[in-house]
Amino acid sequence: MSKFKVLTRVLAASTISIGFLSVTSAAHAANLVPQQEGEIKLTNLACLSSTNPKCINTSSGANGYTVTSLNYDPQFSESRLFVDKRDVANDYSSFGIQFLAQDAGTNPALGEYWLRPVAYTPNTEKIDPPKSNTSKQTIDAPAGASIGTVTATTPTTTETTTSADGKKIIKNITVETTTVTKQKKVNGVNKLIQEITTKTITQTTTITPGKPVEKGQLEVGKFQFDFNSPLAALKFNLFDVEDSNHTGILSYTNSAGQTFSIQELLAGKEDGNLQSLIIKDVVSFVIQLGNPGQKYGYNDSQFISTGDGVNLQLETVPEPGNLAGLGALAMLGITIARQRKKKTVDC
């Protein structure tokens, strides 16, 4: 049986002081995790499917937001982000992903929806040698043409196509035209002609997307969330942070356009722990969830063959006036607001 420990911390908009969250403000929180399973539509990655997994657009409404997946380690490509309900198994095996009702590591409470990152191996890039195609034609020189040779190169154009499996083919096309104007006798009459040689050079790059790690069960990723409107306060629930100083909010931006970096990442706790943080006045934030473990060079991780997977929930806190204790605490102070334990039933 897993135990949950809650550490609630409040980050003030202009400081990173720690305060207390009142029960009354939490009672009116709105859950920002879609209450359906599927894949979150990202700004920089097309969804795997529109049906299975369902592609979920989170950008509508007053509390709508967009999500961009960010690169966090050259050993990986950008992660995808899913909504998962623990007690429902999801077979996305056509995309190399399987979510079990009881996963190998990260198993939140039954009946809850969580944002779940999926780590991917790096994309592979293949650059083919340039290929050229040459054509020639001879025409009468236009009026005013002068004898000589002129070479012109057009700016390179790019054509990009993406196949259904996500493979991207990028063609850079450059056209070089050489015009030789010379005099030639035709039927006893001298006239100017032009010999035009057109050479088309094509450079093709093929980018093959990476594959999900551990059948999608390495829950690691870095994401930027951008909200349609400023939120008075935003609560973060982070589940199963077991390694210290890897998971947490890296930065956030408030309604005045000020961006704050947060130096302190979460401390690792026992298996199945739940840690909660609150930020006041937030328009966007960047968050790191989990780390890949010792297998990928994270030597401070306790995990040797796999990583520390972490899930995320987001809630609005509409009554920031009820957040007591702000301003009375010193900057960078840490206060444990409350701790509670609750049990879950393993499948």
Tab-separated table of C-alpha atoms in Angstrom:
chain	number	residue	atom	x	y	z
A	1	MET	CA	0.000	0.000	0.000
A	2	SER	CA	1.313	3.447	-0.959
A	3	LYS	CA	1.353	6.365	1.463
A	4	PHE	CA	0.775	9.966	0.427
A	5	LYS	CA	2.545	12.832	2.114
A	6	VAL	CA	1.501	16.377	1.282
A	7	LEU	CA	3.864	19.318	1.543
A	8	THR	CA	1.987	22.499	0.662
A	9	ARG	CA	4.033	25.551	-0.247
A	10	VAL	CA	2.964	28.941	-1.524
A	11	LEU	CA	5.232	30.941	-3.819
A	12	ALA	CA	4.420	34.661	-3.773
A	13	ALA	CA	4.442	36.467	-7.121
A	14	SER	CA	7.306	38.812	-6.323
A	15	THR	CA	9.211	36.491	-3.991
A	16	ILE	CA	9.523	32.799	-3.353
A	17	SER	CA	8.449	33.061	0.244
A	18	ILE	CA	6.517	30.183	1.761
A	19	GLY	CA	3.133	30.548	3.411
A	20	PHE	CA	-0.051	28.748	4.457
A	21	LEU	CA	-3.003	27.709	2.283
A	22	SER	CA	-6.393	28.127	3.903
A	23	VAL	CA	-9.023	25.419	3.599
A	24	THR	CA	-11.640	27.869	2.266
A	25	SER	CA	-9.645	28.849	-0.827
A	26	ALA	CA	-8.853	25.235	-1.700
A	27	ALA	CA	-12.548	24.345	-1.495
A	28	HIS	CA	-13.305	26.376	-4.633
A	29	ALA	CA	-10.405	25.139	-6.763
A	30	ALA	CA	-11.055	24.180	-10.387
A	31	ASN	CA	-9.292	21.135	-11.778
A	32	LEU	CA	-7.415	22.017	-14.991
A	33	VAL	CA	-6.662	18.424	-15.972
A	34	PRO	CA	-9.136	17.262	-18.668
A	35	GLN	CA	-11.446	14.624	-17.254
A	36	GLN	CA	-10.933	12.247	-20.149
A	37	GLU	CA	-8.033	10.096	-21.249
A	38	GLY	CA	-5.956	10.905	-24.291
A	39	GLU	CA	-3.009	12.947	-25.504
A	40	ILE	CA	-2.635	16.672	-24.814
A	41	LYS	CA	-2.334	18.629	-28.060
A	42	LEU	CA	1.101	20.277	-28.016
A	43	THR	CA	2.098	23.407	-29.891
A	44	ASN	CA	5.176	21.749	-31.387
A	45	LEU	CA	4.201	18.087	-31.859
A	46	ALA	CA	1.210	16.747	-33.752
A	47	CYS	CA	-0.950	14.287	-31.814
A	48	LEU	CA	-0.332	10.613	-32.488
A	49	SER	CA	-4.009	10.083	-33.289
A	50	SER	CA	-7.402	11.762	-33.165
A	51	THR	CA	-9.178	8.658	-31.854
A	52	ASN	CA	-6.908	6.292	-29.899
A	53	PRO	CA	-5.390	8.092	-28.111
A	54	LYS	CA	-7.857	10.929	-28.419
A	55	CYS	CA	-6.235	14.305	-29.161
A	56	ILE	CA	-7.252	16.758	-26.396
A	57	ASN	CA	-7.232	20.511	-27.066
A	58	THR	CA	-6.868	22.461	-23.802
A	59	SER	CA	-6.774	25.960	-25.314
A	60	SER	CA	-10.435	26.988	-25.027
A	61	GLY	CA	-12.149	28.807	-22.184
A	62	ALA	CA	-11.107	31.365	-19.594
A	63	ASN	CA	-8.766	28.882	-17.949
A	64	GLY	CA	-7.575	27.438	-21.258
A	65	TYR	CA	-3.895	26.856	-21.856
A	66	THR	CA	-1.435	25.592	-24.437
A	67	VAL	CA	1.480	23.276	-23.768
A	68	THR	CA	4.869	23.224	-25.484
A	69	SER	CA	7.231	20.300	-24.967
A	70	LEU	CA	10.824	21.409	-24.346
A	71	ASN	CA	14.071	19.540	-24.792
A	72	TYR	CA	15.674	18.676	-21.449
A	73	ASP	CA	18.496	16.274	-22.397
A	74	PRO	CA	20.211	15.528	-25.745
A	75	GLN	CA	19.763	11.818	-24.995
A	76	PHE	CA	16.023	12.337	-25.524
A	77	SER	CA	13.695	14.172	-27.857
A	78	GLU	CA	10.733	16.226	-26.656
A	79	SER	CA	8.305	14.275	-24.477
A	80	ARG	CA	4.617	13.863	-25.166
A	81	LEU	CA	1.970	14.557	-22.524
A	82	PHE	CA	-1.070	12.407	-21.814
A	83	VAL	CA	-4.079	12.404	-19.525
A	84	ASP	CA	-4.265	9.061	-17.739
A	85	LYS	CA	-6.702	7.507	-15.290
A	86	ARG	CA	-4.768	4.965	-13.277
A	87	ASP	CA	-7.446	2.236	-13.054
A	88	VAL	CA	-7.971	2.101	-16.838
A	89	ALA	CA	-5.445	0.290	-19.029
A	90	ASN	CA	-4.735	2.003	-22.363
A	91	ASP	CA	-3.333	0.115	-25.310
A	92	TYR	CA	-1.624	2.571	-27.663
A	93	SER	CA	0.715	-0.189	-28.839
A	94	SER	CA	0.517	0.936	-32.474
A	95	PHE	CA	2.575	3.901	-31.228
A	96	GLY	CA	4.754	1.835	-28.878
A	97	ILE	CA	2.868	2.907	-25.731
A	98	GLN	CA	0.994	0.866	-23.150
A	99	PHE	CA	-0.459	2.280	-19.951
A	100	LEU	CA	-1.371	-0.441	-17.485
A	101	ALA	CA	-3.904	-0.284	-14.671
A	102	GLN	CA	-0.927	-1.065	-12.430
A	103	ASP	CA	2.239	0.378	-13.969
A	104	ALA	CA	5.764	-0.610	-13.023
A	105	GLY	CA	6.385	2.482	-10.898
A	106	THR	CA	4.050	5.487	-10.751
A	107	ASN	CA	0.523	4.634	-9.599
A	108	PRO	CA	-1.651	7.453	-8.221
A	109	ALA	CA	-5.003	6.923	-6.513
A	110	LEU	CA	-7.780	5.132	-8.378
A	111	GLY	CA	-10.334	7.239	-10.225
A	112	GLU	CA	-8.117	10.327	-10.631
A	113	TYR	CA	-6.959	11.931	-13.877
A	114	TRP	CA	-3.309	12.984	-14.061
A	115	LEU	CA	-1.059	14.610	-16.631
A	116	ARG	CA	1.477	11.969	-17.537
A	117	PRO	CA	4.629	12.672	-19.584
A	118	VAL	CA	6.117	10.073	-21.916
A	119	ALA	CA	9.853	10.229	-22.601
A	120	TYR	CA	11.123	9.589	-26.132
A	121	THR	CA	14.466	8.534	-27.518
A	122	PRO	CA	16.156	11.184	-29.676
A	123	ASN	CA	15.134	11.808	-33.264
A	124	THR	CA	17.492	10.417	-35.876
A	125	GLU	CA	18.610	12.622	-38.739
A	126	LYS	CA	19.870	11.386	-42.093
A	127	ILE	CA	21.355	13.881	-44.557
A	128	ASP	CA	21.668	12.564	-48.092
A	129	PRO	CA	24.423	13.760	-50.476
A	130	PRO	CA	23.251	16.600	-52.723
A	131	LYS	CA	21.681	15.495	-55.998
A	132	SER	CA	21.699	17.625	-59.128
A	133	ASN	CA	19.626	17.595	-62.273
A	134	THR	CA	20.726	19.568	-65.343
A	135	SER	CA	18.715	20.711	-68.350
A	136	LYS	CA	19.807	22.733	-71.394
A	137	GLN	CA	18.068	24.818	-74.030
A	138	THR	CA	19.086	27.173	-76.839
A	139	ILE	CA	17.016	30.243	-77.720
A	140	ASP	CA	17.379	33.440	-79.701
A	141	ALA	CA	18.899	36.147	-77.558
A	142	PRO	CA	16.466	38.897	-76.562
A	143	ALA	CA	16.956	42.435	-77.798
A	144	GLY	CA	19.771	44.233	-76.027
A	145	ALA	CA	21.614	41.061	-75.020
A	146	SER	CA	25.422	41.224	-74.861
A	147	ILE	CA	27.920	38.532	-75.637
A	148	GLY	CA	29.193	36.859	-72.451
A	149	THR	CA	28.381	34.440	-69.650
A	150	VAL	CA	26.067	35.154	-66.699
A	151	THR	CA	25.401	32.790	-63.778
A	152	ALA	CA	22.506	33.403	-61.399
A	153	THR	CA	21.530	31.401	-58.295
A	154	THR	CA	18.052	31.645	-56.815
A	155	PRO	CA	17.557	31.714	-53.019
A	156	THR	CA	17.202	28.215	-51.581
A	157	THR	CA	13.619	27.077	-51.074
A	158	THR	CA	12.523	24.439	-48.571
A	159	GLU	CA	9.830	21.815	-49.003
A	160	THR	CA	8.775	19.848	-45.902
A	161	THR	CA	6.496	16.842	-45.851
A	162	THR	CA	5.470	14.770	-42.817
A	163	SER	CA	4.196	11.228	-43.126
A	164	ALA	CA	1.550	9.615	-40.936
A	165	ASP	CA	4.206	7.994	-38.731
A	166	GLY	CA	5.787	11.381	-37.994
A	167	LYS	CA	8.759	11.015	-40.343
A	168	LYS	CA	9.727	14.406	-41.716
A	169	ILE	CA	11.386	14.874	-45.107
A	170	ILE	CA	12.994	18.256	-45.691
A	171	LYS	CA	14.176	19.190	-49.169
A	172	ASN	CA	16.339	22.266	-49.720
A	173	ILE	CA	16.236	23.198	-53.411
A	174	THR	CA	18.673	25.558	-55.103
A	175	VAL	CA	18.479	26.467	-58.804
A	176	GLU	CA	21.573	27.706	-60.623
A	177	THR	CA	21.147	29.119	-64.126
A	178	THR	CA	24.068	29.803	-66.494
A	179	THR	CA	23.351	31.809	-69.645
A	180	VAL	CA	25.958	31.944	-72.402
A	181	THR	CA	25.236	34.578	-75.032
A	182	LYS	CA	27.232	34.223	-78.272
A	183	GLN	CA	27.146	34.999	-81.943
A	184	LYS	CA	26.257	32.310	-84.447
A	185	LYS	CA	25.841	32.355	-88.215
A	186	VAL	CA	22.483	31.035	-89.325
A	187	ASN	CA	21.751	30.818	-93.062
A	188	GLY	CA	24.669	33.118	-93.706
A	189	VAL	CA	23.396	35.712	-91.209
A	190	ASN	CA	25.090	36.457	-87.895
A	191	LYS	CA	22.703	36.434	-84.908
A	192	LEU	CA	22.929	36.255	-81.156
A	193	ILE	CA	21.774	33.119	-79.412
A	194	GLN	CA	21.697	32.031	-75.786
A	195	GLU	CA	22.576	28.628	-74.433
A	196	ILE	CA	20.835	28.285	-71.048
A	197	THR	CA	21.928	25.581	-68.599
A	198	THR	CA	19.708	25.064	-65.544
A	199	LYS	CA	21.063	22.986	-62.667
A	200	THR	CA	18.706	22.058	-59.816
A	201	ILE	CA	20.473	20.939	-56.622
A	202	THR	CA	18.391	19.081	-54.021
A	203	GLN	CA	19.617	18.398	-50.477
A	204	THR	CA	17.323	15.976	-48.619
A	205	THR	CA	17.229	15.527	-44.833
A	206	THR	CA	15.077	12.821	-43.261
A	207	ILE	CA	14.154	13.137	-39.581
A	208	THR	CA	12.751	9.988	-38.019
A	209	PRO	CA	11.021	10.573	-34.672
A	210	GLY	CA	12.256	8.822	-31.552
A	211	LYS	CA	10.441	5.983	-29.841
A	212	PRO	CA	8.713	5.993	-26.455
A	213	VAL	CA	10.960	4.738	-23.657
A	214	GLU	CA	9.873	1.729	-21.565
A	215	LYS	CA	6.617	1.397	-23.560
A	216	GLY	CA	5.704	4.922	-22.501
A	217	GLN	CA	6.238	4.260	-18.806
A	218	LEU	CA	9.217	6.580	-18.288
A	219	GLU	CA	7.226	9.592	-17.090
A	220	VAL	CA	9.801	12.306	-17.668
A	221	GLY	CA	9.546	15.599	-19.559
A	222	LYS	CA	9.930	19.353	-19.552
A	223	PHE	CA	6.978	21.543	-20.535
A	224	GLN	CA	5.907	25.155	-20.860
A	225	PHE	CA	2.276	26.007	-20.058
A	226	ASP	CA	0.798	29.299	-21.346
A	227	PHE	CA	-2.625	30.398	-20.082
A	228	ASN	CA	-5.221	32.426	-21.985
A	229	SER	CA	-5.653	34.737	-18.996
A	230	PRO	CA	-3.675	35.358	-15.789
A	231	LEU	CA	-4.599	33.051	-12.923
A	232	ALA	CA	-4.860	34.558	-9.447
A	233	ALA	CA	-3.201	31.458	-8.020
A	234	LEU	CA	-2.302	28.051	-9.366
A	235	LYS	CA	-1.818	24.849	-7.374
A	236	PHE	CA	0.545	22.120	-8.534
A	237	ASN	CA	0.165	18.541	-7.305
A	238	LEU	CA	3.211	16.412	-8.115
A	239	PHE	CA	2.945	12.690	-7.550
A	240	ASP	CA	5.755	10.260	-6.712
A	241	VAL	CA	8.826	12.516	-6.613
A	242	GLU	CA	11.467	10.147	-5.236
A	243	ASP	CA	14.720	11.743	-6.468
A	244	SER	CA	15.712	15.124	-5.019
A	245	ASN	CA	16.541	18.261	-7.010
A	246	HIS	CA	15.258	17.178	-10.409
A	247	THR	CA	11.493	17.828	-10.405
A	248	GLY	CA	9.855	21.212	-9.936
A	249	ILE	CA	8.843	24.547	-11.410
A	250	LEU	CA	11.852	26.059	-13.162
A	251	SER	CA	10.345	29.488	-13.866
A	252	TYR	CA	7.044	31.355	-14.187
A	253	THR	CA	5.781	34.641	-15.628
A	254	ASN	CA	3.186	36.887	-13.960
A	255	SER	CA	0.537	39.236	-15.383
A	256	ALA	CA	3.037	42.133	-15.449
A	257	GLY	CA	5.286	40.162	-17.788
A	258	GLN	CA	7.931	39.547	-15.119
A	259	THR	CA	9.662	36.162	-15.243
A	260	PHE	CA	10.982	34.546	-12.075
A	261	SER	CA	13.420	31.669	-11.875
A	262	ILE	CA	13.014	29.220	-9.014
A	263	GLN	CA	16.233	27.735	-7.746
A	264	GLU	CA	14.804	25.194	-5.325
A	265	LEU	CA	13.558	21.892	-6.774
A	266	LEU	CA	11.554	19.333	-4.825
A	267	ALA	CA	13.083	16.975	-2.321
A	268	GLY	CA	12.632	13.262	-2.911
A	269	LYS	CA	10.200	11.486	-0.613
A	270	GLU	CA	8.977	7.933	-0.081
A	271	ASP	CA	7.277	5.943	-2.851
A	272	GLY	CA	3.809	7.282	-3.692
A	273	ASN	CA	4.276	10.701	-2.076
A	274	LEU	CA	2.263	13.753	-3.111
A	275	GLN	CA	3.783	17.237	-2.915
A	276	SER	CA	1.822	20.430	-3.612
A	277	LEU	CA	2.952	23.969	-4.438
A	278	ILE	CA	1.050	27.189	-5.119
A	279	ILE	CA	2.108	30.188	-7.221
A	280	LYS	CA	0.195	33.478	-7.153
A	281	ASP	CA	-0.455	35.550	-10.299
A	282	VAL	CA	0.718	33.269	-13.089
A	283	VAL	CA	0.410	33.539	-16.871
A	284	SER	CA	2.903	30.850	-17.852
A	285	PHE	CA	5.369	28.466	-16.275
A	286	VAL	CA	8.058	25.927	-17.153
A	287	ILE	CA	8.156	22.655	-15.237
A	288	GLN	CA	10.456	19.625	-15.159
A	289	LEU	CA	8.855	16.290	-14.309
A	290	GLY	CA	11.095	13.422	-13.221
A	291	ASN	CA	14.530	12.356	-14.426
A	292	PRO	CA	15.802	9.379	-16.475
A	293	GLY	CA	17.952	7.776	-13.757
A	294	GLN	CA	21.472	6.345	-13.528
A	295	LYS	CA	21.143	4.467	-16.834
A	296	TYR	CA	21.349	7.847	-18.576
A	297	GLY	CA	24.061	9.387	-16.422
A	298	TYR	CA	21.963	10.850	-13.581
A	299	ASN	CA	24.275	9.445	-10.947
A	300	ASP	CA	22.480	11.122	-8.033
A	301	SER	CA	19.335	9.140	-8.840
A	302	GLN	CA	18.371	6.160	-6.695
A	303	PHE	CA	17.138	4.340	-9.810
A	304	ILE	CA	19.666	2.201	-11.682
A	305	SER	CA	17.820	0.677	-14.635
A	306	THR	CA	14.857	3.030	-14.920
A	307	GLY	CA	14.080	6.630	-13.945
A	308	ASP	CA	11.995	8.627	-11.497
A	309	GLY	CA	8.614	9.104	-13.163
A	310	VAL	CA	6.392	11.966	-11.964
A	311	ASN	CA	2.754	12.878	-12.724
A	312	LEU	CA	1.123	16.315	-12.475
A	313	GLN	CA	-2.234	17.858	-11.596
A	314	LEU	CA	-3.147	21.559	-11.875
A	315	GLU	CA	-5.866	23.429	-9.982
A	316	THR	CA	-6.914	27.070	-9.853
A	317	VAL	CA	-7.032	28.786	-6.456
A	318	PRO	CA	-9.515	31.642	-7.002
A	319	GLU	CA	-9.266	33.300	-3.573
A	320	PRO	CA	-5.619	34.287	-3.072
A	321	GLY	CA	-6.688	36.696	-0.328
A	322	ASN	CA	-7.194	33.667	1.884
A	323	LEU	CA	-3.551	32.645	1.589
A	324	ALA	CA	-2.416	33.562	5.067
A	325	GLY	CA	1.085	34.252	6.230
A	326	LEU	CA	2.520	35.781	3.049
A	327	GLY	CA	4.910	38.647	3.727
A	328	ALA	CA	5.402	37.611	7.312
A	329	LEU	CA	7.863	34.927	6.328
A	330	ALA	CA	11.433	35.582	5.279
A	331	MET	CA	12.453	35.133	1.663
A	332	LEU	CA	13.455	31.581	0.796
A	333	GLY	CA	11.921	30.435	4.079
A	334	ILE	CA	10.359	26.992	4.114
A	335	THR	CA	7.353	26.119	6.237
A	336	ILE	CA	5.554	22.835	6.176
A	337	ALA	CA	1.922	23.873	6.117
A	338	ARG	CA	0.433	20.516	6.772
A	339	GLN	CA	1.010	16.852	6.337
A	340	ARG	CA	-1.573	14.225	5.785
A	341	LYS	CA	-1.580	10.575	4.919
A	342	LYS	CA	-4.114	8.567	2.990
A	343	LYS	CA	-4.118	5.060	1.692
A	344	THR	CA	-4.666	3.742	-1.807
A	345	VAL	CA	-5.765	0.326	-2.907
A	346	ASP	CA	-3.290	-1.468	-5.164
A	347	CYS	CA	-4.669	-3.245	-8.201
